[in-house]
Tab-separated table of C-alpha atoms and ligand atoms in Angstrom:
chain	number	residue	atom	x	y	z
A	248	MET	CA	26.810	-10.996	-17.504
A	249	ALA	CA	23.734	-9.268	-16.147
A	250	THR	CA	23.921	-7.993	-12.591
A	251	LEU	CA	21.580	-6.825	-9.898
A	252	THR	CA	22.438	-4.382	-7.120
A	253	PHE	CA	20.236	-4.053	-4.009
A	254	MET	CA	19.774	-0.380	-3.209
A	255	GLY	CA	16.789	0.020	-0.938
A	256	ALA	CA	14.205	-1.792	1.220
A	257	VAL	CA	17.039	-4.128	2.001
A	258	THR	CA	17.575	-3.558	5.709
A	259	GLY	CA	13.927	-2.433	6.348
A	260	VAL	CA	10.661	-2.262	4.475
A	261	THR	CA	10.765	1.190	2.904
A	262	GLY	CA	12.756	2.863	0.142
A	263	SER	CA	12.473	-0.079	-2.338
A	264	MET	CA	15.017	0.223	-5.162
A	265	HIS	CA	17.156	-2.175	-7.140
A	266	LEU	CA	19.301	-1.804	-10.306
A	267	LEU	CA	19.505	-4.369	-13.113
A	268	GLU	CA	22.495	-3.889	-15.398
A	269	THR	CA	23.414	-5.636	-18.635
A	270	GLN	CA	26.349	-4.842	-20.942
A	271	GLY	CA	24.379	-2.258	-22.759
A	272	SER	CA	21.558	-1.143	-20.512
A	273	ARG	CA	20.442	-0.163	-17.000
A	274	VAL	CA	16.976	-0.726	-15.612
A	275	LEU	CA	15.856	0.594	-12.236
A	276	LEU	CA	13.318	-1.453	-10.312
A	277	ASP	CA	11.182	0.772	-8.017
A	278	CYS	CA	12.195	4.148	-6.735
A	279	GLY	CA	10.673	4.244	-3.239
A	280	LEU	CA	10.500	6.736	-0.455
A	281	TYR	CA	11.958	5.991	2.988
A	282	GLN	CA	9.166	6.261	5.544
A	283	GLY	CA	9.121	6.051	9.294
A	284	GLY	CA	11.295	7.884	11.767
A	285	ARG	CA	13.153	11.123	11.085
A	286	GLU	CA	16.481	9.252	10.649
A	287	GLU	CA	14.903	6.901	8.040
A	288	GLU	CA	13.310	9.779	6.161
A	289	ALA	CA	16.559	11.781	6.022
A	290	HIS	CA	17.767	9.177	3.458
A	291	ASN	CA	15.254	10.613	0.984
A	292	GLU	CA	17.658	13.519	0.481
A	293	ASP	CA	20.568	11.198	-0.290
A	294	PRO	CA	21.948	11.435	-3.819
A	295	PHE	CA	21.036	8.381	-5.969
A	296	PRO	CA	23.860	5.819	-5.913
A	297	PHE	CA	24.077	5.843	-9.716
A	298	ALA	CA	24.283	8.308	-12.555
A	299	VAL	CA	20.639	9.236	-13.029
A	300	LYS	CA	20.972	9.961	-16.771
A	301	SER	CA	22.598	6.534	-17.354
A	302	ILE	CA	19.289	4.766	-16.498
A	303	ASP	CA	17.463	3.573	-19.640
A	304	ALA	CA	14.112	2.491	-18.101
A	305	VAL	CA	12.383	2.378	-14.749
A	306	VAL	CA	9.920	-0.396	-13.734
A	307	LEU	CA	7.483	0.292	-10.889
A	308	SER	CA	6.076	-2.739	-9.037
A	309	HIS	CA	3.136	-0.826	-7.415
A	310	ALA	CA	1.848	2.532	-6.324
A	311	HIS	CA	2.738	2.571	-2.637
A	312	LEU	CA	5.045	5.506	-1.840
A	313	ASP	CA	7.676	3.271	-0.316
A	314	HIS	CA	8.103	1.907	-3.886
A	315	SER	CA	7.225	4.967	-5.995
A	316	GLY	CA	7.759	8.049	-3.836
A	317	ARG	CA	11.233	9.045	-5.056
A	318	LEU	CA	10.298	9.023	-8.735
A	319	PRO	CA	9.861	12.863	-8.727
A	320	LEU	CA	13.436	13.149	-7.369
A	321	LEU	CA	14.705	11.003	-10.162
A	322	VAL	CA	13.029	13.156	-12.727
A	323	LYS	CA	14.158	16.296	-10.946
A	324	ASP	CA	17.773	14.880	-11.333
A	325	GLY	CA	17.342	14.666	-15.084
A	326	TYR	CA	15.800	11.245	-15.788
A	327	ARG	CA	13.764	11.444	-19.032
A	328	GLY	CA	13.304	7.764	-19.996
A	329	PRO	CA	10.170	5.642	-19.770
A	330	ILE	CA	8.630	4.482	-16.506
A	331	TYR	CA	6.664	1.221	-16.871
A	332	MET	CA	3.864	0.024	-14.593
A	333	THR	CA	0.327	-1.317	-14.871
A	334	SER	CA	-2.370	1.162	-15.978
A	335	ALA	CA	-4.048	0.916	-12.553
A	336	THR	CA	-0.728	1.761	-10.809
A	337	LEU	CA	-0.461	4.792	-13.151
A	338	ASP	CA	-3.847	6.001	-12.064
A	339	LEU	CA	-3.022	5.470	-8.416
A	340	ILE	CA	0.374	7.137	-8.445
A	341	GLU	CA	-1.196	10.321	-9.871
A	342	VAL	CA	-3.276	10.526	-6.662
A	343	LEU	CA	-0.550	9.357	-4.266
A	344	LEU	CA	2.331	11.456	-5.640
A	345	LYS	CA	0.234	14.597	-5.871
A	346	ASP	CA	-0.878	14.083	-2.303
A	347	ALA	CA	2.711	13.512	-1.151
A	348	ALA	CA	3.844	16.713	-2.952
A	349	SER	CA	0.987	18.760	-1.361
A	350	LEU	CA	1.812	17.370	2.146
A	351	GLN	CA	5.434	18.278	1.700
A	352	ALA	CA	4.565	21.799	0.604
A	353	ARG	CA	2.309	22.209	3.627
A	354	ASP	CA	4.874	20.800	6.096
A	355	VAL	CA	7.708	22.917	4.605
A	356	GLU	CA	5.552	26.092	4.739
A	357	TRP	CA	4.732	25.405	8.368
A	358	GLU	CA	8.451	24.958	9.246
A	359	ASN	CA	9.427	27.991	7.164
A	360	LYS	CA	7.106	30.280	9.137
A	361	ARG	CA	9.161	29.444	12.208
A	362	ARG	CA	12.412	29.720	10.319
A	363	ARG	CA	11.523	33.208	8.965
A	364	ARG	CA	10.758	34.436	12.474
A	365	ALA	CA	14.093	32.914	13.735
A	366	GLY	CA	16.037	34.368	10.833
A	367	LYS	CA	16.983	30.943	9.581
A	368	VAL	CA	17.471	29.733	5.956
A	369	GLU	CA	14.200	28.492	4.570
A	370	LEU	CA	13.682	24.892	3.484
A	371	LEU	CA	12.591	23.599	0.131
A	372	PRO	CA	10.137	20.696	-0.323
A	373	LEU	CA	11.621	17.400	-1.585
A	374	TYR	CA	9.631	17.917	-4.713
A	375	THR	CA	6.659	19.860	-6.068
A	376	LEU	CA	3.454	19.194	-8.078
A	377	ASP	CA	5.418	20.208	-11.252
A	378	ASP	CA	7.969	17.377	-10.612
A	379	VAL	CA	5.027	14.955	-10.202
A	380	GLU	CA	3.572	16.128	-13.550
A	381	ASP	CA	6.995	15.450	-15.127
A	382	VAL	CA	6.939	11.949	-13.737
A	383	LEU	CA	3.410	11.280	-15.065
A	384	SER	CA	4.477	12.446	-18.549
A	385	LEU	CA	7.068	9.614	-18.644
A	386	CYS	CA	4.769	6.834	-17.373
A	387	GLN	CA	3.510	4.019	-19.573
A	388	GLY	CA	0.706	1.817	-18.429
A	389	LEU	CA	0.836	-1.886	-19.312
A	390	GLU	CA	-1.558	-4.814	-19.042
A	391	TYR	CA	-0.741	-7.891	-16.894
A	392	GLY	CA	0.890	-10.521	-18.986
A	393	GLU	CA	1.997	-8.237	-21.883
A	394	ARG	CA	5.619	-8.694	-22.834
A	395	ILE	CA	7.546	-5.680	-24.019
A	396	ALA	CA	11.214	-4.786	-24.710
A	397	VAL	CA	12.284	-2.049	-22.270
A	398	THR	CA	15.801	-1.975	-23.727
A	399	ASN	CA	17.652	-3.860	-26.476
A	400	GLU	CA	18.706	-6.490	-23.893
A	401	VAL	CA	15.813	-6.513	-21.330
A	402	ASP	CA	12.195	-7.599	-21.789
A	403	LEU	CA	9.510	-7.036	-19.183
A	404	THR	CA	6.269	-8.719	-18.120
A	405	LEU	CA	4.137	-7.659	-15.171
A	406	ARG	CA	2.052	-10.302	-13.266
A	407	ASP	CA	-0.667	-9.715	-10.686
A	408	ALA	CA	0.794	-9.563	-7.172
A	409	GLY	CA	-2.647	-9.189	-5.451
A	410	HIS	CA	-1.327	-6.698	-2.922
A	411	ILE	CA	-3.090	-3.499	-3.894
A	412	LEU	CA	-4.878	-2.592	-7.107
A	413	GLY	CA	-2.403	-2.719	-10.022
A	414	SER	CA	0.358	-4.273	-7.973
A	415	SER	CA	2.711	-6.489	-9.876
A	416	ILE	CA	5.359	-9.117	-9.713
A	417	VAL	CA	8.020	-8.065	-12.151
A	418	GLU	CA	9.526	-10.581	-14.608
A	419	LEU	CA	12.662	-9.340	-16.389
A	420	PHE	CA	14.274	-11.343	-19.210
A	421	THR	CA	17.832	-10.409	-20.158
A	422	ASN	CA	19.454	-11.448	-23.403
A	423	GLU	CA	23.141	-10.595	-23.877
A	424	SER	CA	24.613	-12.021	-27.045
A	425	GLY	CA	22.394	-15.054	-26.817
A	426	GLN	CA	22.797	-15.640	-23.132
A	427	GLN	CA	19.381	-15.501	-21.516
A	428	ARG	CA	18.607	-15.059	-17.894
A	429	LYS	CA	15.449	-14.327	-15.927
A	430	LEU	CA	14.892	-12.300	-12.768
A	431	VAL	CA	11.692	-12.372	-10.867
A	432	PHE	CA	11.050	-9.505	-8.403
A	433	SER	CA	8.007	-10.329	-6.149
A	434	GLY	CA	7.262	-6.650	-5.361
A	435	ASP	CA	4.857	-6.804	-2.378
A	436	LEU	CA	2.929	-10.057	-2.420
A	437	GLY	CA	-0.676	-9.991	-1.425
A	438	ASN	CA	-2.526	-11.857	1.298
A	439	SER	CA	-4.700	-14.506	-0.290
A	440	GLN	CA	-7.293	-14.108	2.401
A	441	ALA	CA	-7.890	-10.467	1.485
A	442	ALA	CA	-11.019	-9.377	-0.397
A	443	LEU	CA	-11.309	-8.039	-3.985
A	444	LEU	CA	-7.936	-8.811	-5.451
A	445	ARG	CA	-6.701	-12.137	-6.857
A	446	ASP	CA	-4.000	-14.350	-5.291
A	447	PRO	CA	-0.434	-13.539	-6.305
A	448	SER	CA	0.303	-15.078	-9.799
A	449	VAL	CA	2.104	-18.367	-9.731
A	450	ILE	CA	5.449	-18.181	-11.553
A	451	ASN	CA	7.445	-21.341	-12.392
A	452	GLU	CA	10.667	-20.261	-14.026
A	453	ALA	CA	13.510	-17.989	-12.937
A	454	ASN	CA	17.207	-17.876	-12.442
A	455	VAL	CA	17.037	-15.408	-9.598
A	456	VAL	CA	14.097	-14.447	-7.357
A	457	LEU	CA	13.897	-11.392	-5.175
A	458	MET	CA	11.210	-11.900	-2.562
A	459	GLU	CA	9.652	-9.588	0.000
A	460	SER	CA	9.563	-10.790	3.581
A	461	THR	CA	7.471	-8.219	5.516
A	462	TYR	CA	5.570	-10.999	7.358
A	463	GLY	CA	8.247	-13.649	7.013
A	464	ASP	CA	7.816	-14.347	10.769
A	465	ARG	CA	4.046	-14.250	11.078
A	466	GLU	CA	0.808	-15.904	10.217
A	467	HIS	CA	-2.393	-13.874	9.883
A	468	ARG	CA	-5.393	-14.466	12.088
A	469	SER	CA	-8.096	-16.263	10.204
A	470	MET	CA	-10.304	-14.026	8.121
A	471	GLN	CA	-13.465	-15.657	9.341
A	472	GLU	CA	-12.574	-14.883	13.005
A	473	THR	CA	-11.820	-11.314	12.037
A	474	LEU	CA	-15.105	-10.924	10.175
A	475	ASP	CA	-17.061	-12.430	13.038
A	476	GLU	CA	-15.479	-9.931	15.385
A	477	PHE	CA	-16.257	-7.101	12.999
A	478	GLU	CA	-19.948	-8.176	12.849
A	479	ASN	CA	-20.080	-8.270	16.624
A	480	VAL	CA	-18.792	-4.756	16.959
A	481	ILE	CA	-21.310	-3.536	14.398
A	482	THR	CA	-24.213	-5.214	16.293
A	483	THR	CA	-23.071	-3.907	19.666
A	484	ALA	CA	-22.567	-0.396	18.442
A	485	SER	CA	-26.026	-0.405	16.877
A	486	GLN	CA	-27.578	-1.679	20.134
A	487	ASN	CA	-25.919	0.951	22.355
A	488	GLY	CA	-26.442	3.757	19.769
A	489	GLY	CA	-22.880	4.925	19.123
A	490	ASN	CA	-20.932	5.717	16.010
A	491	ILE	CA	-18.186	3.421	14.681
A	492	LEU	CA	-15.021	5.047	13.566
A	493	ILE	CA	-12.678	3.188	11.256
A	494	PRO	CA	-9.227	4.828	10.736
A	495	SER	CA	-8.119	3.428	7.429
A	496	PHE	CA	-5.453	3.673	4.786
A	497	ALA	CA	-6.789	5.120	1.534
A	498	VAL	CA	-5.417	2.443	-0.788
A	499	GLY	CA	-6.603	-1.094	-0.517
A	500	ARG	CA	-7.783	-1.349	3.097
A	501	THR	CA	-10.575	1.180	2.691
A	502	GLN	CA	-11.979	-0.686	-0.347
A	503	GLU	CA	-11.669	-4.013	1.429
A	504	ILE	CA	-13.598	-2.632	4.397
A	505	ILE	CA	-16.317	-1.195	2.062
A	506	PHE	CA	-16.603	-4.621	0.477
A	507	ARG	CA	-16.890	-6.325	3.859
A	508	LEU	CA	-19.596	-3.877	4.968
A	509	GLY	CA	-21.315	-4.430	1.635
A	510	GLU	CA	-21.411	-8.193	2.334
A	511	LEU	CA	-23.081	-7.511	5.692
A	512	TYR	CA	-25.522	-5.046	4.067
A	513	GLN	CA	-26.447	-7.660	1.461
A	514	LYS	CA	-27.087	-10.279	4.155
A	515	GLY	CA	-29.299	-7.771	6.055
A	516	LYS	CA	-26.758	-7.580	8.888
A	517	LEU	CA	-25.767	-3.955	8.693
A	518	PRO	CA	-28.213	-2.012	10.919
A	519	GLN	CA	-26.391	1.295	10.525
A	520	GLN	CA	-28.100	3.412	7.864
A	521	LEU	CA	-25.045	5.434	6.905
A	522	VAL	CA	-21.437	4.670	6.041
A	523	CYS	CA	-19.374	7.784	5.425
A	524	LEU	CA	-16.193	7.646	3.495
A	525	ASP	CA	-14.696	10.902	4.714
A	526	SER	CA	-11.414	11.153	2.882
A	527	PRO	CA	-10.934	12.920	-0.532
A	528	MET	CA	-7.970	10.603	-1.256
A	529	ALA	CA	-9.745	7.401	-0.303
A	530	ILE	CA	-12.732	8.513	-2.435
A	531	ALA	CA	-10.466	9.130	-5.433
A	532	VAL	CA	-8.827	5.716	-4.964
A	533	THR	CA	-12.164	3.951	-4.566
A	534	GLU	CA	-13.267	5.465	-7.919
A	535	ILE	CA	-10.073	4.082	-9.490
A	536	TYR	CA	-10.852	0.659	-8.027
A	537	HIS	CA	-14.298	0.849	-9.778
A	538	ARG	CA	-12.542	1.297	-13.122
A	539	TYR	CA	-10.529	-1.914	-12.775
A	540	GLN	CA	-13.148	-4.389	-11.528
A	541	ASN	CA	-11.838	-6.753	-14.244
A	542	VAL	CA	-8.883	-7.561	-11.988
A	543	TYR	CA	-10.983	-8.485	-8.924
A	544	ASN	CA	-11.105	-12.137	-7.989
A	545	GLN	CA	-13.992	-14.091	-9.441
A	546	GLU	CA	-15.890	-14.721	-6.266
A	547	ASP	CA	-15.950	-11.091	-5.091
A	548	LYS	CA	-16.653	-9.822	-8.546
A	549	GLN	CA	-19.644	-12.088	-8.768
A	550	ALA	CA	-20.858	-10.963	-5.273
A	551	ILE	CA	-20.730	-7.358	-6.422
A	552	GLU	CA	-22.352	-7.998	-9.777
A	553	GLY	CA	-24.961	-10.372	-8.397
A	554	HIS	CA	-26.252	-8.372	-5.490
A	555	SER	CA	-26.467	-4.750	-6.635
A	556	GLN	CA	-30.073	-5.144	-7.782
A	557	THR	CA	-30.793	-1.427	-8.275
A	558	ALA	CA	-27.868	-0.591	-10.401
A	559	GLU	CA	-27.432	-0.990	-14.156
A	560	PRO	CA	-24.954	-3.748	-14.991
A	561	SER	CA	-22.366	-1.209	-16.062
A	562	GLN	CA	-22.920	0.764	-12.807
A	563	LYS	CA	-22.372	-2.091	-10.412
A	564	SER	CA	-19.495	-1.398	-8.190
A	565	LEU	CA	-18.506	-1.371	-4.469
A	566	HIS	CA	-20.700	1.730	-4.219
A	567	SER	CA	-23.845	-0.045	-5.347
A	568	PHE	CA	-22.890	-3.090	-3.339
A	569	LEU	CA	-23.005	-0.930	-0.225
A	570	PRO	CA	-25.868	1.579	-1.098
A	571	THR	CA	-25.606	3.249	2.310
A	572	LEU	CA	-22.145	4.448	1.450
A	573	ARG	CA	-21.777	8.256	1.201
A	574	TYR	CA	-18.789	10.189	0.047
A	575	THR	CA	-18.007	13.368	2.010
A	576	VAL	CA	-15.627	15.383	-0.091
A	577	SER	CA	-15.794	19.000	1.110
A	578	THR	CA	-14.755	20.244	4.610
A	579	GLU	CA	-18.322	21.452	5.264
A	580	GLU	CA	-19.695	17.962	4.539
A	581	SER	CA	-17.021	16.430	6.732
A	582	MET	CA	-17.944	18.819	9.633
A	583	ALA	CA	-21.614	17.907	9.262
A	584	VAL	CA	-20.591	14.292	9.894
A	585	ASN	CA	-19.107	15.419	13.217
A	586	ARG	CA	-22.587	16.401	14.349
A	587	ILE	CA	-24.005	12.888	13.885
A	588	ALA	CA	-24.253	11.407	17.369
A	589	SER	CA	-25.187	7.849	16.593
A	590	GLY	CA	-25.790	5.173	14.004
A	591	ALA	CA	-23.039	6.055	11.514
A	592	ILE	CA	-19.942	4.195	10.391
A	593	ILE	CA	-17.217	6.673	9.556
A	594	ILE	CA	-14.148	5.611	7.547
A	595	ALA	CA	-11.447	8.281	7.428
A	596	GLY	CA	-7.719	8.697	7.213
A	597	SER	CA	-5.121	8.620	8.273
A	598	GLY	CA	-4.783	4.926	9.111
A	599	MET	CA	-2.710	5.536	12.207
A	600	CYS	CA	-4.624	8.772	13.221
A	601	ASN	CA	-1.535	10.969	12.916
A	602	GLY	CA	-3.201	13.236	10.314
A	603	GLY	CA	-6.319	13.605	8.280
A	604	ARG	CA	-10.018	13.927	9.107
A	605	ILE	CA	-10.129	11.025	11.510
A	606	ARG	CA	-8.640	13.233	14.211
A	607	HIS	CA	-11.735	15.444	14.181
A	608	HIS	CA	-14.054	12.460	14.346
A	609	LEU	CA	-11.995	11.040	17.264
A	610	LYS	CA	-12.220	14.345	19.037
A	611	HIS	CA	-16.069	14.247	18.742
A	612	ASN	CA	-16.520	10.564	19.581
A	613	LEU	CA	-13.755	9.309	21.837
A	614	TRP	CA	-15.187	10.869	25.037
A	615	ARG	CA	-18.554	9.083	24.602
A	616	SER	CA	-18.855	5.565	26.038
A	617	GLN	CA	-21.224	4.465	23.317
A	618	SER	CA	-18.639	5.042	20.519
A	619	HIS	CA	-16.504	2.384	18.991
A	620	VAL	CA	-13.184	2.779	17.210
A	621	VAL	CA	-12.081	-0.158	15.058
A	622	PHE	CA	-8.481	-0.450	14.007
A	623	VAL	CA	-8.051	-2.481	10.807
A	624	GLY	CA	-4.334	-1.910	10.185
A	625	TYR	CA	-0.878	-1.776	11.681
A	626	GLN	CA	-0.300	0.952	14.226
A	627	ALA	CA	3.301	2.103	14.422
A	628	LYS	CA	4.892	2.967	17.736
A	629	GLY	CA	4.347	6.601	18.829
A	630	THR	CA	1.259	7.156	16.632
A	631	PRO	CA	-2.085	8.168	18.229
A	632	GLY	CA	-3.533	4.917	16.925
A	633	ARG	CA	-0.967	2.912	18.877
A	634	ILE	CA	-1.533	4.998	21.970
A	635	LEU	CA	-5.264	4.242	21.778
A	636	ILE	CA	-4.858	0.520	21.333
A	637	ASP	CA	-2.393	0.494	24.186
A	638	GLY	CA	-5.241	1.648	26.420
A	639	ALA	CA	-4.728	5.429	26.994
A	640	THR	CA	-7.451	7.073	29.103
A	641	HIS	CA	-6.670	10.520	27.731
A	642	ILE	CA	-5.210	11.638	24.417
A	643	LYS	CA	-4.381	14.897	22.709
A	644	MET	CA	-6.420	15.109	19.575
A	645	ALA	CA	-6.877	18.040	17.207
A	646	GLY	CA	-5.469	20.433	19.804
A	647	GLU	CA	-7.597	19.267	22.751
A	648	ASP	CA	-7.124	16.872	25.605
A	649	ILE	CA	-9.833	14.223	25.083
A	650	SER	CA	-10.969	11.660	27.601
A	651	VAL	CA	-11.118	8.143	26.071
A	652	LYS	CA	-14.368	6.416	26.974
A	653	ALA	CA	-14.998	4.769	23.576
A	654	HIS	CA	-14.561	0.999	23.061
A	655	ILE	CA	-11.355	0.391	21.166
A	656	HIS	CA	-11.118	-2.690	18.963
A	657	THR	CA	-8.247	-4.113	16.952
A	658	LEU	CA	-9.106	-6.453	14.134
A	659	GLY	CA	-5.989	-8.526	13.405
A	660	GLY	CA	-6.792	-10.393	10.195
A	661	PHE	CA	-6.687	-7.663	7.567
A	662	SER	CA	-3.352	-7.475	5.848
A	663	ALA	CA	-2.148	-6.654	2.383
A	664	HIS	CA	0.938	-8.818	2.686
A	665	ALA	CA	1.465	-12.554	2.342
A	666	SER	CA	2.052	-14.391	5.608
A	667	GLN	CA	5.040	-16.711	6.117
A	668	ALA	CA	3.130	-19.762	4.906
A	669	GLN	CA	1.845	-17.798	1.868
A	670	LEU	CA	5.355	-16.614	0.981
A	671	ILE	CA	6.706	-20.172	1.169
A	672	ASP	CA	3.782	-21.422	-0.869
A	673	TRP	CA	4.431	-18.812	-3.552
A	674	PHE	CA	8.148	-19.750	-3.749
A	675	SER	CA	7.305	-23.472	-3.771
A	676	ASN	CA	5.770	-23.043	-7.254
A	677	PHE	CA	9.238	-22.473	-8.879
A	678	SER	CA	10.385	-25.620	-10.635
A	679	ASN	CA	13.397	-27.570	-9.401
A	680	PRO	CA	16.214	-26.945	-9.072
A	681	LYS	CA	14.957	-23.824	-7.335
A	682	PRO	CA	16.115	-20.406	-8.491
A	683	ARG	CA	18.597	-18.469	-6.324
A	684	LEU	CA	16.472	-16.631	-3.761
A	685	TYR	CA	17.244	-13.368	-2.136
A	686	LEU	CA	15.128	-11.904	0.623
A	687	VAL	CA	14.399	-8.190	0.723
A	688	HIS	CA	11.719	-5.819	2.159
A	689	GLY	CA	11.604	-7.029	5.766
A	690	GLU	CA	12.909	-6.398	9.227
A	691	GLU	CA	15.849	-8.459	10.424
A	692	ALA	CA	13.798	-10.880	12.437
A	693	ALA	CA	11.240	-11.433	9.691
A	694	LYS	CA	13.965	-12.261	7.171
A	695	ASP	CA	15.883	-14.547	9.542
A	696	THR	CA	12.798	-16.483	10.532
A	697	LEU	CA	11.645	-16.823	6.880
A	698	LYS	CA	15.126	-18.020	5.805
A	699	LYS	CA	15.025	-20.776	8.467
A	700	ALA	CA	11.476	-21.717	7.481
A	701	LEU	CA	12.565	-21.968	3.850
A	702	GLU	CA	15.538	-24.066	4.816
A	703	ALA	CA	13.276	-26.462	6.630
A	704	ASN	CA	11.977	-27.236	3.131
A	705	ARG	CA	15.592	-27.536	1.953
A	706	TRP	CA	15.361	-24.318	-0.017
A	707	HIS	CA	18.280	-21.990	0.422
A	708	ALA	CA	17.699	-18.271	0.754
A	709	GLU	CA	20.154	-15.426	1.058
A	710	ILE	CA	19.425	-12.230	2.887
A	711	ALA	CA	20.286	-9.414	0.546
A	712	ALA	CA	22.762	-6.786	1.817
A	713	LEU	CA	22.515	-3.097	1.035
A	714	GLY	CA	24.779	-2.233	-1.932
A	715	GLN	CA	25.479	-5.932	-2.738
A	716	THR	CA	25.762	-6.821	-6.434
A	717	ILE	CA	24.945	-10.330	-7.684
A	718	THR	CA	25.248	-11.799	-11.142
A	719	LEU	CA	22.077	-13.314	-12.639
B	1754	ZN	ZN1	3.094	-2.097	-0.867
B	1755	ZN	ZN1	6.343	-2.320	0.246
């Protein structure tokens, strides 16, 4: 009988990993990095809880590092089998994993300088660019809806999860001596209010469903309210002559913001003459989004194709939808942006301001009362982003103490995850009797609340436990 063991993103939202076993094969679902505090991240060094060489195939739900970021470690430990994902995910992990490896190399080098001076043993990075290249050589890109055999006993189909580009809901069909079972792993489910991507695919049949529950205890603010507020900030900033800084995550959120600014531009409601995307990684990701416009939702695709008058049909993209968008790739170009005193919208990473070029823009703009900073994503405790939204009057930024005079805004409606109602709605599509449902990828409170909300619909859900094995 096929079994499934929950191995990560069980008690929290990072480190996603599960193992499907049949009599003759073992398939790993996701291989994610633990992210967050030091304690959480220490788990990245833990040995894998299975014999790495016994794995026959790996399936990756999407590119986010908390789902993909330990793949280089798996390969470093000797894994040589195929890694399946959508083609868009494959393009994205090349950017994300290489960036992760470079950051680790930089951090370790920094720490080792101190260690050498102190006569201590030097550290090694978790993995290197070579390990990432090894991962990429094993990856196979699939189309949504395609069904392939990943082992003799397990078939795979990926469905659109609408969470980030290429994200998928994983359908796995097992067949052991004529006994057939089906597992559906939701991956991260998208927010149907979000721009560009489609709603998560509806699936009707399964024996067991593994569902994420990041926002199992929350509803999103309405998108219209959020967009109205965004428009207000843009108008005000233009009137008082300041720049707008938008700290943003490179994958997904940045492209959504570009689309929303494009909508305003097309309606003649974007007075700013310049939108800078000042992040090499976000630029690379935006270019990948351009290659996969076929997976955008119909409405937004039509908006982009209909309004970019100047571009050739084949050239129509987010970039032509927002013609004032400028990429700043080099450090020199980025520094030139620092000298712009007014009238620019600057999108830069990192999303929580704890790294990246946004820190320099904050240093040059926070002290001016005509500047605006717009937060469009979650700000974790302890990050500069959180300190700013909590109302700090001074902040240490890029090595200087900066007085905060800028207007700080938080736009609550952007989210890449399904809300409680959207999660319940997605599960409601499964035919009766409902499949056995296990909740993963959520904090305790989110899972408990979601379980109760599901029970109010008479649907039973179990909260998965770390290391627990279930039969399909
Ligand atoms: Zn994700
Ligand atoms: Zn996730």
